[in-house]
Short mmCIF file of C-alpha atoms and ligand atoms in Angstrom, two decimals:
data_model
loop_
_atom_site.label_atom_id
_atom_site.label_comp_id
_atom_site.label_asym_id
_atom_site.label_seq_id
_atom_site.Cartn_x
_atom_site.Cartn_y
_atom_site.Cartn_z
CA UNK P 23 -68.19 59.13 -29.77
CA UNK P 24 -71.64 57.92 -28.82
CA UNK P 25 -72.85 54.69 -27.25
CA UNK P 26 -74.95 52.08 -28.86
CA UNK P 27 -75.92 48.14 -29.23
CA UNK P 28 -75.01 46.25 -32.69
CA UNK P 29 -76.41 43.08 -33.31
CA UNK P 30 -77.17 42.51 -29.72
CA UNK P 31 -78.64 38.85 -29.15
CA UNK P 32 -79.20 37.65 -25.76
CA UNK P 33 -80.87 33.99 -25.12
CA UNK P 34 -82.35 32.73 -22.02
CA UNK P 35 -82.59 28.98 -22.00
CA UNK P 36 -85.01 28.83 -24.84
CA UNK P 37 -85.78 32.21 -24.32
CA UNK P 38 -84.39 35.01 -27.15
CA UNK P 39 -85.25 37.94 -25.27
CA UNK P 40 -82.79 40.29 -27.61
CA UNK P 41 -82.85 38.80 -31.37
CA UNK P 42 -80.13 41.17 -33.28
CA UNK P 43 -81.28 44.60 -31.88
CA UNK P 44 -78.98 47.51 -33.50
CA UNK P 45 -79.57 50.93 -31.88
CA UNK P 46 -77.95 54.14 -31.44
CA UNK P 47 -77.56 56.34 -28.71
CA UNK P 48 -76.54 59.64 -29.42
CA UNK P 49 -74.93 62.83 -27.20
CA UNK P 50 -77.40 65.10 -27.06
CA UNK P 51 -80.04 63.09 -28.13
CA UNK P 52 -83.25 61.35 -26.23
CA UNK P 53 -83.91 57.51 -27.87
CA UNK P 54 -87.21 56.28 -26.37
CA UNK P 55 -87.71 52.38 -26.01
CA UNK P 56 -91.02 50.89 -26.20
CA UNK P 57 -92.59 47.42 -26.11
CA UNK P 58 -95.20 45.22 -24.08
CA UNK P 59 -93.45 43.44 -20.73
CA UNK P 60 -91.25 41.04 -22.27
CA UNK P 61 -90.00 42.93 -24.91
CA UNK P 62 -86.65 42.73 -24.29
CA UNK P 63 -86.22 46.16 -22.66
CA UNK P 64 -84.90 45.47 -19.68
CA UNK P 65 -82.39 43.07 -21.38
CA UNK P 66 -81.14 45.92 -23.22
CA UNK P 67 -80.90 47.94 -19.80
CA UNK P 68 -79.04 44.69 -18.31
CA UNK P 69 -76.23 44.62 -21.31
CA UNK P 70 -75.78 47.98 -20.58
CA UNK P 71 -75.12 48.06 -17.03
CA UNK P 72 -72.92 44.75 -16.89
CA UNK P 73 -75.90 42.59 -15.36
CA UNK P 74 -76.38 40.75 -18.38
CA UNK P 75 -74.00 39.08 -20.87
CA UNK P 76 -74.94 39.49 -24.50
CA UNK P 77 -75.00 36.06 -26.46
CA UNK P 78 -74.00 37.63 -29.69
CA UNK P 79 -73.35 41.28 -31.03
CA UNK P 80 -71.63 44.50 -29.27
CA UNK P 81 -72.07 47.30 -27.21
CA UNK P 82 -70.88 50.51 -28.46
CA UNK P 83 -69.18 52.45 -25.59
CA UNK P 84 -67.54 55.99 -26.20
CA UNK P 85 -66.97 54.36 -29.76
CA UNK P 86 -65.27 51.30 -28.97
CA UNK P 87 -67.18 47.72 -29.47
CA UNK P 88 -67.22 45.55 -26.77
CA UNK P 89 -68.66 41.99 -26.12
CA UNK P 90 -69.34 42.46 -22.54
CA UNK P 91 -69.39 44.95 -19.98
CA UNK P 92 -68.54 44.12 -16.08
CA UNK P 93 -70.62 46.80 -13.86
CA UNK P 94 -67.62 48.53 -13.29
CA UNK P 95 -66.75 48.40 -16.84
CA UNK P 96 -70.08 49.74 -17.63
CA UNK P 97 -69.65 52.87 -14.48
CA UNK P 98 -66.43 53.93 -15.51
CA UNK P 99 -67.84 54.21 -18.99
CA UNK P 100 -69.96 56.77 -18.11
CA UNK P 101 -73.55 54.78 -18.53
CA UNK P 102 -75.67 55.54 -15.34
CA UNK P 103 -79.13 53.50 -15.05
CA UNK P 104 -82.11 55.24 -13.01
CA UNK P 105 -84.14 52.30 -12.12
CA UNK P 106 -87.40 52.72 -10.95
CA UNK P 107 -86.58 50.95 -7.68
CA UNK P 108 -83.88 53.78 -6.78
CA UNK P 109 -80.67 52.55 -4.77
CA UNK P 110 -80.26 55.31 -2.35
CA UNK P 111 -80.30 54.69 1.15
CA UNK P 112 -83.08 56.08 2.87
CA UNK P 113 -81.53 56.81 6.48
CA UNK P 114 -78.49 59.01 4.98
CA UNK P 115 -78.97 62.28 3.20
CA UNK P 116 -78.85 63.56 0.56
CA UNK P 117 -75.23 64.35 0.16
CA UNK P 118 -73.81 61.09 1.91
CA UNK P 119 -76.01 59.43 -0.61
CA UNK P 120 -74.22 61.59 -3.28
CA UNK P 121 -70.74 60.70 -2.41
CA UNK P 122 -71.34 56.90 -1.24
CA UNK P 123 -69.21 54.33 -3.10
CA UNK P 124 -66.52 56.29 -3.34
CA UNK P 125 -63.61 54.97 -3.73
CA UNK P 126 -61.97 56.89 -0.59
CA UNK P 127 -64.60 58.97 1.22
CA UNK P 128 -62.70 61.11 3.68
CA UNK P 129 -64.06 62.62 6.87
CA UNK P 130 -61.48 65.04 7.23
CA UNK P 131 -62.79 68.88 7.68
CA UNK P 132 -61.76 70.02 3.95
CA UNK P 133 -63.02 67.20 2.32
CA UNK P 134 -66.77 67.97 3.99
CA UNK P 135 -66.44 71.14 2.81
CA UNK P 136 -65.79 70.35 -0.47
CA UNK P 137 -68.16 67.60 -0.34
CA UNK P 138 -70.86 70.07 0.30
CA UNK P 139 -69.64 72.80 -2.24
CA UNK P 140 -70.12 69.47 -5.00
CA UNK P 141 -73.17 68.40 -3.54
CA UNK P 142 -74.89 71.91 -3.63
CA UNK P 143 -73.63 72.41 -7.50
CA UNK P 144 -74.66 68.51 -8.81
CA UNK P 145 -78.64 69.25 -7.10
CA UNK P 146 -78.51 72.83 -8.60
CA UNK P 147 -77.56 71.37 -12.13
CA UNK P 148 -80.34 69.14 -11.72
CA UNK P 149 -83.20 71.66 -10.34
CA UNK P 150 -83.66 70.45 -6.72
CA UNK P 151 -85.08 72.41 -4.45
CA UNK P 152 -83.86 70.33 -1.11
CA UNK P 153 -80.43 70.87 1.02
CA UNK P 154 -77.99 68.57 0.60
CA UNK P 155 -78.19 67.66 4.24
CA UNK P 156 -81.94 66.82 3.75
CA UNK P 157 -82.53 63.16 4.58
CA UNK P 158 -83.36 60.54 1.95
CA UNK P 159 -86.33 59.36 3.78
CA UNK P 160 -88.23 62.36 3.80
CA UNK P 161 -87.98 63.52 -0.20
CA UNK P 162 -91.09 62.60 -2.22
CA UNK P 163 -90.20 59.99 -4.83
CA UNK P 164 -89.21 62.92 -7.51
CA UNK P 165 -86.88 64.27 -5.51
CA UNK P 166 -85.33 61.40 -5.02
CA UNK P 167 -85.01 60.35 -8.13
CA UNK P 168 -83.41 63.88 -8.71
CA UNK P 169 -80.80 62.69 -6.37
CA UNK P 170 -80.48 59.98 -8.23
CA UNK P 171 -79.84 61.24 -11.26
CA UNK P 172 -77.31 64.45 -9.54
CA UNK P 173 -75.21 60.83 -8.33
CA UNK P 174 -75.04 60.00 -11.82
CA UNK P 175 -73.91 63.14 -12.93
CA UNK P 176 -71.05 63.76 -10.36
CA UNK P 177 -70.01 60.39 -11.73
CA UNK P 178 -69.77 62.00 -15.02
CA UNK P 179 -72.53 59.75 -16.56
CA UNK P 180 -72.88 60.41 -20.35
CA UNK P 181 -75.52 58.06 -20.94
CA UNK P 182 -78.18 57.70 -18.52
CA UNK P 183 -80.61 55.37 -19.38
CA UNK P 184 -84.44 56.43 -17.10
CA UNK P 185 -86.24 53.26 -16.67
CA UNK P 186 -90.07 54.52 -16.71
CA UNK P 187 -88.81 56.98 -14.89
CA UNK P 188 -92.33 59.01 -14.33
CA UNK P 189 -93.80 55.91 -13.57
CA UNK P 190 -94.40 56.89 -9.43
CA UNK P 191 -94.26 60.88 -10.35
CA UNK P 192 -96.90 62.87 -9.04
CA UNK P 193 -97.81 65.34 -13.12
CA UNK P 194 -95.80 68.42 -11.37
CA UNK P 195 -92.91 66.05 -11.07
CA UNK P 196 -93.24 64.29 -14.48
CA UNK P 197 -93.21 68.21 -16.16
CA UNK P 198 -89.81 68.71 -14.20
CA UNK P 199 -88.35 65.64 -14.88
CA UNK P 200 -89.61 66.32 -18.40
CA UNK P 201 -87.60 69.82 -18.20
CA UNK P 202 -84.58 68.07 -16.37
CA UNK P 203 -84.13 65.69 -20.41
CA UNK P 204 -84.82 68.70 -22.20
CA UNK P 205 -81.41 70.54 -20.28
CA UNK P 206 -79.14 67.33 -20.06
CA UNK P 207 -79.80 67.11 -23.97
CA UNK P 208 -78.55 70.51 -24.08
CA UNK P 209 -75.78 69.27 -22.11
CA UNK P 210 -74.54 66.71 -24.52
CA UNK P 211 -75.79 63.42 -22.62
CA UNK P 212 -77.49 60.85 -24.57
CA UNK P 213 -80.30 59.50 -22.89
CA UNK P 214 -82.35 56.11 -23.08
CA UNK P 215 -85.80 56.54 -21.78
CA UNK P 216 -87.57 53.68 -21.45
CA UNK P 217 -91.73 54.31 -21.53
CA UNK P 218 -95.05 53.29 -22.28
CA UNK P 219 -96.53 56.71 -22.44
CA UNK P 220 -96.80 57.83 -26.02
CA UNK P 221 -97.41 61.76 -24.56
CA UNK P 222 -93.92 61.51 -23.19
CA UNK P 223 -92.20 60.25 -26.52
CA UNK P 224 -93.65 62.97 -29.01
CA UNK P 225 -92.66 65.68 -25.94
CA UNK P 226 -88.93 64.42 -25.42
CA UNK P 227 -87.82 61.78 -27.69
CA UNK P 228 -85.75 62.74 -30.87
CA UNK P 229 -85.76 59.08 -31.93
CA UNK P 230 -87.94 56.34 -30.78
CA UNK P 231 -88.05 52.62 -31.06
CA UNK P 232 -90.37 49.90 -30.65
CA UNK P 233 -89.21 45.92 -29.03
CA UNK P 234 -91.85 43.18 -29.71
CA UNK P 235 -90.04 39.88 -28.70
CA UNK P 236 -87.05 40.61 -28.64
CA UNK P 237 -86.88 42.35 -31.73
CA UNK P 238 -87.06 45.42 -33.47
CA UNK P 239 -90.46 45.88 -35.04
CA UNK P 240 -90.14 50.27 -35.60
CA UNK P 241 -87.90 53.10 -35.18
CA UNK P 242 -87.79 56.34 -36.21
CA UNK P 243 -85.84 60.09 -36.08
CA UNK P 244 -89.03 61.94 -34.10
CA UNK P 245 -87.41 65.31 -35.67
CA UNK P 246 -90.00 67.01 -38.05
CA UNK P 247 -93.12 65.15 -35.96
CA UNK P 248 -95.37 67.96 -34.81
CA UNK P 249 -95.20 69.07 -31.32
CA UNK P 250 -98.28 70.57 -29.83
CA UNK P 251 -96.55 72.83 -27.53
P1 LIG B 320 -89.16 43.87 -20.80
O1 LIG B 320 -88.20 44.62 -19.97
O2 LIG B 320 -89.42 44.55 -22.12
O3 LIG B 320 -90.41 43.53 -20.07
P2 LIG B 320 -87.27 41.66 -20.53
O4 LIG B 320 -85.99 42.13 -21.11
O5 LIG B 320 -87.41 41.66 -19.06
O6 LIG B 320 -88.48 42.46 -21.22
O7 LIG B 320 -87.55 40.17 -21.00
C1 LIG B 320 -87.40 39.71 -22.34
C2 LIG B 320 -87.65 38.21 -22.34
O8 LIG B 320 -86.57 37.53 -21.72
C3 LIG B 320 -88.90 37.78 -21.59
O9 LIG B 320 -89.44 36.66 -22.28
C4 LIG B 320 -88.35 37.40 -20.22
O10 LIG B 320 -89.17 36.45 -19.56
C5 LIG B 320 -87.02 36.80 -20.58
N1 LIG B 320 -86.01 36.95 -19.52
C6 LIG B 320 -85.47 38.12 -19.09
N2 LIG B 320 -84.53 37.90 -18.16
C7 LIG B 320 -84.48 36.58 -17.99
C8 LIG B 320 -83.70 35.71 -17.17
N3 LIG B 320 -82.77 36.18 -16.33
N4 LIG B 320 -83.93 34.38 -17.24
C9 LIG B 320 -84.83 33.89 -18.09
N5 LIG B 320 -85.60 34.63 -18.91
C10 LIG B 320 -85.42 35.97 -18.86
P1 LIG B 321 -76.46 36.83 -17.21
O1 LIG B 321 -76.36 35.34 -17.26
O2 LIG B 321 -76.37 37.44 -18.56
O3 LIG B 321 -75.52 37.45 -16.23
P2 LIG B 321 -78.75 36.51 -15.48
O4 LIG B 321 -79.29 35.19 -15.94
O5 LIG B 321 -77.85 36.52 -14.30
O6 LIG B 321 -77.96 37.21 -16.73
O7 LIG B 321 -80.00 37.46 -15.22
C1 LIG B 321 -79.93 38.87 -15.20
C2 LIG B 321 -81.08 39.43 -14.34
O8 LIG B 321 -82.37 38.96 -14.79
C3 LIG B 321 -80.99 39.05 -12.90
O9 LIG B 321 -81.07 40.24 -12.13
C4 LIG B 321 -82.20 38.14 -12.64
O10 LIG B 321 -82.70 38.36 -11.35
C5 LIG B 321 -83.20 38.61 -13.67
N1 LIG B 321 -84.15 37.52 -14.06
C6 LIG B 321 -84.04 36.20 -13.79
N2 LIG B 321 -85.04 35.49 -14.33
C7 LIG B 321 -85.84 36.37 -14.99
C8 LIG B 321 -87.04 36.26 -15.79
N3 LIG B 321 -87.63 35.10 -16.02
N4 LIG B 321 -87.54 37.38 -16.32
C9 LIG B 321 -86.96 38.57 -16.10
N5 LIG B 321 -85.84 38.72 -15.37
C10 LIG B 321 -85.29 37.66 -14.82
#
């Protein structure tokens, strides 16, 4: 029951930024996505998160094809996109950041309480080392992008796609993130990671796949490639 694109196509104007892409995205599994700016990446980000109608083609979500995905469609699916422009709000903290957009957020004494109890467990599944009452504004950018990615999870993401997501990460934070993939793998999420850095896809991809115009021009299971560590 895994999530996927088949025969995506999505034109521009004149532009065919996706040209029949097929690609899989399995639980458990880490699918790199490569290309030069303009590949189409971000186009296959956009069909995924409901920002972007596809022309032609499906998205595979928890097995069933669809043509189109509205944001909400593509939330209550369980897809979750990191950008690297995070959307938390800098003046709240952590855990109001956690909990905002809820459908009904209550301010009731219980409900804080149990807010904070889910907060605390969501940042310890993810490895952060910062209260939940810490304030937005004063994390480095890899802790917020921990946050991030603990919002996703109390959502129940189970794909979360990382948009170059070590692209602003100081190396101590890139190795956590790196450690963060390696346990949400373990977890059963499938994961798009979208990169330039080849380092990164022989360390945590299991398949990888390179856009060039739109289209796919290599892919490949990563199993069985030598890992130096
Ligand atoms: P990448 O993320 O790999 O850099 P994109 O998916 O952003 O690539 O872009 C693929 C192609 O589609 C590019 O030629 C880009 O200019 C074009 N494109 C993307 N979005 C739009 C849009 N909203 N309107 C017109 N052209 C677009
Ligand atoms: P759709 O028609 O499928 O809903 P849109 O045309 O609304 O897709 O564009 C989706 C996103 O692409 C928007 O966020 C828009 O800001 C962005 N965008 C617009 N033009 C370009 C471009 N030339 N290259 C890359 N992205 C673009």
């Amino acid at each position: 029951m895994g999530f996927g694109i088949r025969n995506l196509s999505k034109r521009y104007g004149a532009t065919l930024a996706l040209d029949d892409v097929t690609l899989d995205f399995k639980p458990g599994q880490v699918h790199a996505l490569l290309g030069h700016n303009g590949a189409g990446k971000s186009t296959v980000i956009r069909c995924l998160g409901g920002g972007a109608s596809p022309t032609a083609g499906t998205i595979e979500v928890n097995g069933e094809q669809k043509q189109r995905l509205t944001p909400r469609e593509s939330r209550e699916a369980g897809i979750a996109i990191i950008y690297q422009h995070l959307s938390l709000v800098d003046t709240l903290s952590v855990s109001d950041n956690l909990f905002l957009g809820d459908e009904h957020t209550s301010r009731g004494l219980v409900d804080q309480q149990r807010q904070r109890r889910e907060a605390q467990e969501v940042l310890d599944r993810v490895g952060a080392d910062f209260a939940p009452t810490a304030r937005v504004s004063q994390l480095s950018m890899g802790a917020r992008q921990l946050v991030e990615i603990a919002k996703a999870l109390r959502r129940s993401a189970r794909l979360l796609v990382l948009d170059e997501p070590t692209a602003a990460l100081s190396p101590v934070e890139s190795a956590r993130l790196a450690a963060l993939v390696d346990k949400l793998r373990t977890e059963g999420i499938a994961i798009v990671y979208v990169t330039h850095l080849l380092e990164e896809v022989v360390r945590l991809a299991d398949h990888a796949t390179v856009l060039q115009n739109g289209r796919v021009v290599w892919s490949a299971q990563m199993q069985g490639v030598s890992k130096a560590d």
